[in-house]
C-alpha cells in the first residue's frame, strides 16, 4: 500500500471537508425538518450565484500569476455587464457573452498598458478602472438604452438567455425526443439520510443548467491545464515569479504579462455578462455588487494556500 505523499494531503483534506459539510447538512435537515436545505433548487441557485465570483477569481489568478495585481476586476466586470447586455440585445445571447468578454478584456488591456507599459502603480491603475467603468457604462446607457423601449439611463431592456440543458438519465433530459429518467431527482425525493442529500446536490448541478454555466465551469480545469501543464503557462508564471530569469531565457516578459492581464479582464467580463444575461436577464447599474473584489480576494487566498501546501 503506497504512502500518502505531502502533495496529496491537501486534496484529501478538501475531500474530507466536503464530506463533513454534506454530513452536517444532512443532520440539520433531519433535525430541523428543513427539506429545502439541500434541495436541488437551493444547490442550483447557489451555483448560479457562484459562477460570476468564480470567473472573477480565475481572472485574478491569471493576473496574479503574471505578477500584476488586478484590483480593477470589479470595473472590468461592470464593463462585461453592459457590453454583454448590449451584445445580447443586438446580436443574440451568445454574441452577448462574447462581446461581454471583449468588454472586460478591453479593461484588462487598459490595465496592462498602464501597469506593464508605463509602470503605473497597480493599485492606482485598478482603482482608476473601477472609477471609470461606471461612468462609461452610465454614458453608454444614456446614449443607447435610454432610447429603447424598456430601457433607461440605469438599465437595459430585457435580454434572452443562452438556454439550458438537463443531463439525460441523470436529471430527466431528453434523448431524441424521448424523456429519460430523472435518477438523481427520484433518489433525492426518497429522503434517505446523506444519500438523498448527495443526489439532491448532484441534481442541482445537472438539471436546468445554463450552457453558459457549463462553459464557465469548463474554464476551471482549462485554466489549471494552461497555467500548469503548457509552455505558455510556464512562461506566464515565470514572468510573475522571476521576470529577470525569464527574460534571460528569451521569454518576452512584456508580451506574457499583457496576455495574462487581458485574459484576466476577459474572465471578469464573462462574469459580468453572465450576471446580465443569465442571472437577471437585464443590465442594471451597479448589479455586480462587489463580486469583482470578492473574486480578487478569492484568487489571492488561493495562491497563498497553494504556496503553503507546496512548502
Short mmCIF file of C-alpha atoms in Angstrom, two decimals:
data_model
loop_
_atom_site.label_atom_id
_atom_site.label_comp_id
_atom_site.label_asym_id
_atom_site.label_seq_id
_atom_site.Cartn_x
_atom_site.Cartn_y
_atom_site.Cartn_z
CA UNK A 1 0.00 0.00 0.00
CA UNK A 2 1.54 3.29 -1.11
CA UNK A 3 2.06 6.05 1.40
CA UNK A 4 0.18 9.33 1.03
CA UNK A 5 2.60 11.98 -0.18
CA UNK A 6 2.53 15.51 1.26
CA UNK A 7 1.30 16.88 -2.08
CA UNK A 8 -1.78 14.64 -1.97
CA UNK A 9 -2.71 15.58 1.59
CA UNK A 10 -4.39 18.92 0.72
CA UNK A 11 -6.63 17.15 -1.81
CA UNK A 12 -7.66 14.63 0.83
CA UNK A 13 -8.35 17.48 3.26
CA UNK A 14 -10.65 19.20 0.73
CA UNK A 15 -12.47 15.91 0.07
CA UNK A 16 -12.84 15.28 3.78
CA UNK A 17 -14.13 18.82 4.35
CA UNK A 18 -16.73 18.39 1.59
CA UNK A 19 -17.95 15.13 3.13
CA UNK A 20 -18.19 16.73 6.58
CA UNK A 21 -20.18 19.69 5.20
CA UNK A 22 -22.61 17.37 3.43
CA UNK A 23 -22.95 15.26 6.58
CA UNK A 24 -23.68 18.37 8.66
CA UNK A 25 -26.34 19.48 6.16
CA UNK A 26 -27.94 16.03 6.29
CA UNK A 27 -28.07 16.10 10.09
CA UNK A 28 -29.56 19.60 10.10
CA UNK A 29 -32.17 18.59 7.54
CA UNK A 30 -33.28 15.62 9.65
CA UNK A 31 -33.24 17.54 12.95
CA UNK A 32 -34.94 20.74 11.74
CA UNK A 33 -37.15 19.27 9.03
CA UNK A 34 -35.97 21.94 6.59
CA UNK A 35 -36.18 19.86 3.41
CA UNK A 36 -35.10 22.79 1.22
CA UNK A 37 -31.73 22.95 2.95
CA UNK A 38 -30.16 20.50 0.49
CA UNK A 39 -32.75 20.64 -2.31
CA UNK A 40 -31.78 20.78 -5.96
CA UNK A 41 -33.29 24.27 -6.20
CA UNK A 42 -31.05 25.56 -3.42
CA UNK A 43 -27.98 23.99 -4.99
CA UNK A 44 -28.92 25.37 -8.43
CA UNK A 45 -29.36 28.90 -7.04
CA UNK A 46 -26.03 28.61 -5.23
CA UNK A 47 -24.32 27.53 -8.45
CA UNK A 48 -25.77 30.49 -10.37
CA UNK A 49 -24.57 32.89 -7.66
CA UNK A 50 -21.13 31.23 -7.57
CA UNK A 51 -20.26 31.45 -11.27
CA UNK A 52 -19.54 35.24 -11.54
CA UNK A 53 -17.36 35.18 -8.42
CA UNK A 54 -15.55 32.10 -9.72
CA UNK A 55 -14.87 33.79 -13.06
CA UNK A 56 -13.56 36.92 -11.34
CA UNK A 57 -11.36 34.67 -9.19
CA UNK A 58 -9.97 32.96 -12.29
CA UNK A 59 -9.27 36.37 -13.76
CA UNK A 60 -7.42 37.40 -10.63
CA UNK A 61 -5.45 34.15 -10.75
CA UNK A 62 -4.21 34.81 -14.29
CA UNK A 63 -3.15 38.34 -13.44
CA UNK A 64 -1.53 37.46 -10.11
CA UNK A 65 0.43 34.61 -11.68
CA UNK A 66 1.88 37.08 -14.17
CA UNK A 67 2.95 39.39 -11.35
CA UNK A 68 0.28 42.06 -11.89
CA UNK A 69 -2.14 42.94 -9.09
CA UNK A 70 -5.58 43.41 -10.66
CA UNK A 71 -7.73 45.48 -8.33
CA UNK A 72 -9.71 46.57 -11.40
CA UNK A 73 -11.62 43.28 -11.75
CA UNK A 74 -14.76 44.97 -10.47
CA UNK A 75 -14.59 47.64 -13.17
CA UNK A 76 -13.89 45.02 -15.86
CA UNK A 77 -16.89 43.05 -14.66
CA UNK A 78 -19.04 46.18 -14.87
CA UNK A 79 -17.92 46.64 -18.48
CA UNK A 80 -18.84 42.99 -19.08
CA UNK A 81 -22.38 43.50 -17.78
CA UNK A 82 -23.06 46.46 -20.07
CA UNK A 83 -21.44 45.11 -23.22
CA UNK A 84 -22.90 41.65 -22.59
CA UNK A 85 -26.44 43.06 -22.37
CA UNK A 86 -25.91 45.29 -25.41
CA UNK A 87 -24.49 42.40 -27.44
CA UNK A 88 -27.37 40.14 -26.41
CA UNK A 89 -29.90 42.77 -27.50
CA UNK A 90 -28.25 43.46 -30.83
CA UNK A 91 -26.93 40.06 -31.90
CA UNK A 92 -28.29 37.39 -29.53
CA UNK A 93 -27.25 35.93 -26.14
CA UNK A 94 -24.17 34.01 -27.29
CA UNK A 95 -22.79 37.07 -29.02
CA UNK A 96 -23.63 38.94 -25.82
CA UNK A 97 -21.32 36.59 -23.92
CA UNK A 98 -18.56 37.12 -26.50
CA UNK A 99 -18.95 40.91 -26.54
CA UNK A 100 -19.08 40.98 -22.72
CA UNK A 101 -15.78 39.09 -22.63
CA UNK A 102 -14.35 41.58 -25.12
CA UNK A 103 -15.53 44.49 -22.95
CA UNK A 104 -13.77 43.06 -19.90
CA UNK A 105 -10.68 42.28 -21.98
CA UNK A 106 -10.60 45.92 -23.10
CA UNK A 107 -10.47 46.92 -19.45
CA UNK A 108 -7.67 44.39 -18.94
CA UNK A 109 -5.78 45.87 -21.89
CA UNK A 110 -6.07 49.34 -20.35
CA UNK A 111 -4.74 47.99 -17.05
CA UNK A 112 -1.86 46.24 -18.84
CA UNK A 113 -0.91 49.36 -20.80
CA UNK A 114 -0.84 51.41 -17.61
CA UNK A 115 0.98 48.93 -15.35
CA UNK A 116 3.17 46.93 -17.72
CA UNK A 117 3.72 49.51 -20.44
CA UNK A 118 4.05 52.71 -18.38
CA UNK A 119 4.88 51.30 -14.95
CA UNK A 120 1.89 52.86 -13.18
CA UNK A 121 1.27 51.54 -9.70
CA UNK A 122 -1.02 48.50 -9.94
CA UNK A 123 -3.38 49.68 -7.23
CA UNK A 124 -3.77 53.16 -8.69
CA UNK A 125 -4.49 51.77 -12.16
CA UNK A 126 -7.03 49.27 -10.82
CA UNK A 127 -8.85 51.88 -8.76
CA UNK A 128 -8.94 54.20 -11.78
CA UNK A 129 -10.59 51.47 -13.87
CA UNK A 130 -13.13 50.87 -11.11
CA UNK A 131 -13.99 54.57 -11.20
CA UNK A 132 -14.03 54.86 -14.99
CA UNK A 133 -16.17 51.80 -15.73
CA UNK A 134 -19.40 53.00 -14.03
CA UNK A 135 -19.05 56.39 -15.73
CA UNK A 136 -18.51 54.82 -19.14
CA UNK A 137 -21.49 52.48 -18.76
CA UNK A 138 -23.74 55.31 -17.50
CA UNK A 139 -22.83 57.41 -20.56
CA UNK A 140 -23.41 54.49 -22.93
CA UNK A 141 -26.75 53.68 -21.27
CA UNK A 142 -27.90 57.26 -21.71
CA UNK A 143 -26.94 57.21 -25.37
CA UNK A 144 -28.28 53.73 -26.25
CA UNK A 145 -30.53 52.04 -23.66
CA UNK A 146 -32.47 55.18 -22.74
CA UNK A 147 -33.73 55.44 -26.32
CA UNK A 148 -35.08 51.86 -26.37
CA UNK A 149 -38.39 50.52 -25.10
CA UNK A 150 -37.95 49.11 -21.59
CA UNK A 151 -34.53 50.67 -21.20
CA UNK A 152 -33.30 53.67 -19.30
CA UNK A 153 -30.24 55.51 -18.11
CA UNK A 154 -29.58 52.85 -15.47
CA UNK A 155 -30.88 49.70 -17.15
CA UNK A 156 -31.33 47.90 -20.44
CA UNK A 157 -34.39 46.20 -21.94
CA UNK A 158 -34.82 42.52 -21.10
CA UNK A 159 -32.37 40.12 -22.78
CA UNK A 160 -32.66 36.43 -23.67
CA UNK A 161 -30.80 33.56 -22.00
CA UNK A 162 -28.43 31.28 -23.91
CA UNK A 163 -30.57 28.25 -23.00
CA UNK A 164 -30.49 25.41 -20.50
CA UNK A 165 -29.98 21.65 -20.52
CA UNK A 166 -30.93 18.62 -18.40
CA UNK A 167 -28.46 15.75 -18.39
CA UNK A 168 -30.12 12.59 -19.81
CA UNK A 169 -30.59 9.64 -17.41
CA UNK A 170 -29.28 11.79 -14.55
CA UNK A 171 -31.79 14.64 -14.35
CA UNK A 172 -34.50 13.76 -16.84
CA UNK A 173 -33.11 15.16 -20.07
CA UNK A 174 -34.38 14.15 -23.50
CA UNK A 175 -32.71 11.74 -25.93
CA UNK A 176 -34.04 12.18 -29.49
CA UNK A 177 -37.36 13.40 -28.11
CA UNK A 178 -37.65 10.61 -25.51
CA UNK A 179 -37.81 11.79 -21.87
CA UNK A 180 -35.15 9.88 -19.95
CA UNK A 181 -35.50 9.01 -16.23
CA UNK A 182 -34.64 11.58 -13.55
CA UNK A 183 -32.40 9.32 -11.45
CA UNK A 184 -30.97 11.94 -9.11
CA UNK A 185 -34.37 13.56 -8.57
CA UNK A 186 -36.01 10.22 -7.75
CA UNK A 187 -33.41 9.34 -5.12
CA UNK A 188 -33.48 12.88 -3.69
CA UNK A 189 -37.25 12.62 -3.18
CA UNK A 190 -36.87 9.45 -1.09
CA UNK A 191 -35.50 11.43 1.85
CA UNK A 192 -32.74 8.95 2.66
CA UNK A 193 -30.09 10.23 5.05
CA UNK A 194 -26.97 11.51 3.27
CA UNK A 195 -27.67 9.56 0.05
CA UNK A 196 -30.68 11.69 -0.90
CA UNK A 197 -28.79 14.85 0.05
CA UNK A 198 -25.90 13.84 -2.17
CA UNK A 199 -28.26 13.17 -5.07
CA UNK A 200 -30.04 16.48 -4.44
CA UNK A 201 -26.70 18.24 -4.82
CA UNK A 202 -25.99 16.25 -7.99
CA UNK A 203 -29.46 17.07 -9.34
CA UNK A 204 -28.88 20.77 -8.70
CA UNK A 205 -25.75 20.81 -10.87
CA UNK A 206 -27.14 18.58 -13.66
CA UNK A 207 -30.71 19.86 -14.14
CA UNK A 208 -31.76 23.07 -15.90
CA UNK A 209 -28.11 24.05 -16.22
CA UNK A 210 -27.28 27.01 -18.42
CA UNK A 211 -24.89 26.38 -21.28
CA UNK A 212 -23.01 29.47 -20.11
CA UNK A 213 -22.62 27.84 -16.67
CA UNK A 214 -21.12 24.72 -18.26
CA UNK A 215 -18.72 26.88 -20.26
CA UNK A 216 -17.71 28.79 -17.12
CA UNK A 217 -17.13 25.57 -15.16
CA UNK A 218 -15.04 24.19 -18.01
CA UNK A 219 -12.73 27.20 -17.67
CA UNK A 220 -11.56 25.95 -14.25
CA UNK A 221 -9.79 22.79 -15.48
CA UNK A 222 -8.88 24.69 -18.64
CA UNK A 223 -7.09 27.35 -16.59
CA UNK A 224 -5.34 24.71 -14.47
CA UNK A 225 -4.15 22.92 -17.59
CA UNK A 226 -2.97 26.06 -19.37
CA UNK A 227 -1.14 27.54 -16.39
CA UNK A 228 0.48 24.36 -15.04
CA UNK A 229 0.70 21.96 -17.98
CA UNK A 230 1.69 24.06 -21.01
CA UNK A 231 4.79 26.04 -22.06
CA UNK A 232 2.63 29.16 -22.28
CA UNK A 233 1.54 28.78 -18.65
CA UNK A 234 5.11 28.15 -17.56
CA UNK A 235 6.21 31.37 -19.24
CA UNK A 236 3.38 33.33 -17.62
CA UNK A 237 4.24 32.01 -14.15
CA UNK A 238 7.95 32.56 -14.63
CA UNK A 239 7.31 36.18 -15.63
CA UNK A 240 5.39 36.67 -12.40
CA UNK A 241 7.82 34.87 -10.12
CA UNK A 242 11.18 35.89 -11.62
CA UNK A 243 10.89 38.14 -14.71
CA UNK A 244 14.67 38.74 -14.95
CA UNK A 245 15.35 35.00 -15.15
CA UNK A 246 12.55 34.56 -17.70
CA UNK A 247 13.97 37.38 -19.82
CA UNK A 248 17.43 35.83 -19.72
CA UNK A 249 15.93 32.64 -21.21
CA UNK A 250 14.40 34.53 -24.13
CA UNK A 251 10.86 34.90 -22.82
CA UNK A 252 9.14 38.12 -23.87
CA UNK A 253 8.11 39.25 -20.40
CA UNK A 254 6.02 42.20 -21.56
CA UNK A 255 4.06 40.07 -24.02
CA UNK A 256 3.32 37.42 -21.42
CA UNK A 257 2.16 39.98 -18.87
CA UNK A 258 -0.04 41.69 -21.44
CA UNK A 259 -1.61 38.36 -22.43
CA UNK A 260 -2.27 37.32 -18.83
CA UNK A 261 -3.87 40.64 -17.82
CA UNK A 262 -6.05 40.73 -20.94
CA UNK A 263 -7.20 37.15 -20.21
CA UNK A 264 -7.85 38.29 -16.65
CA UNK A 265 -10.10 41.08 -17.88
CA UNK A 266 -11.86 38.72 -20.27
CA UNK A 267 -12.68 36.34 -17.42
CA UNK A 268 -14.12 39.21 -15.39
CA UNK A 269 -16.06 40.40 -18.43
CA UNK A 270 -17.52 36.90 -18.83
CA UNK A 271 -18.62 37.06 -15.21
CA UNK A 272 -20.31 40.39 -15.81
CA UNK A 273 -22.05 39.18 -18.97
CA UNK A 274 -23.23 36.11 -17.05
CA UNK A 275 -24.85 38.35 -14.44
CA UNK A 276 -26.70 40.40 -17.03
CA UNK A 277 -27.72 37.56 -19.35
CA UNK A 278 -28.16 34.52 -17.11
CA UNK A 279 -28.69 35.72 -13.55
CA UNK A 280 -31.01 38.68 -14.03
CA UNK A 281 -31.86 38.78 -17.73
CA UNK A 282 -31.27 42.54 -17.76
CA UNK A 283 -28.46 45.05 -17.31
CA UNK A 284 -28.81 47.25 -14.25
CA UNK A 285 -26.38 49.80 -12.93
CA UNK A 286 -24.17 48.54 -10.06
CA UNK A 287 -25.50 44.99 -10.37
CA UNK A 288 -22.06 43.45 -9.86
CA UNK A 289 -22.29 44.41 -6.14
CA UNK A 290 -18.60 43.94 -5.41
CA UNK A 291 -18.25 40.46 -6.92
CA UNK A 292 -15.06 41.53 -8.65
CA UNK A 293 -13.48 42.47 -5.32
CA UNK A 294 -14.60 39.16 -3.82
CA UNK A 295 -13.18 37.24 -6.77
CA UNK A 296 -9.85 39.02 -6.49
CA UNK A 297 -9.71 38.18 -2.78
CA UNK A 298 -10.50 34.53 -3.56
CA UNK A 299 -7.67 34.43 -6.10
CA UNK A 300 -5.19 35.93 -3.63
CA UNK A 301 -6.20 33.49 -0.88
CA UNK A 302 -5.98 30.55 -3.30
CA UNK A 303 -2.42 31.48 -4.21
CA UNK A 304 -1.47 31.73 -0.54
CA UNK A 305 -2.99 28.33 0.23
CA UNK A 306 -1.18 26.75 -2.70
CA UNK A 307 2.12 28.25 -1.56
CA UNK A 308 1.59 26.89 1.96
CA UNK A 309 0.72 23.43 0.60
CA UNK A 310 3.86 23.33 -1.55
CA UNK A 311 6.18 24.06 1.37
#
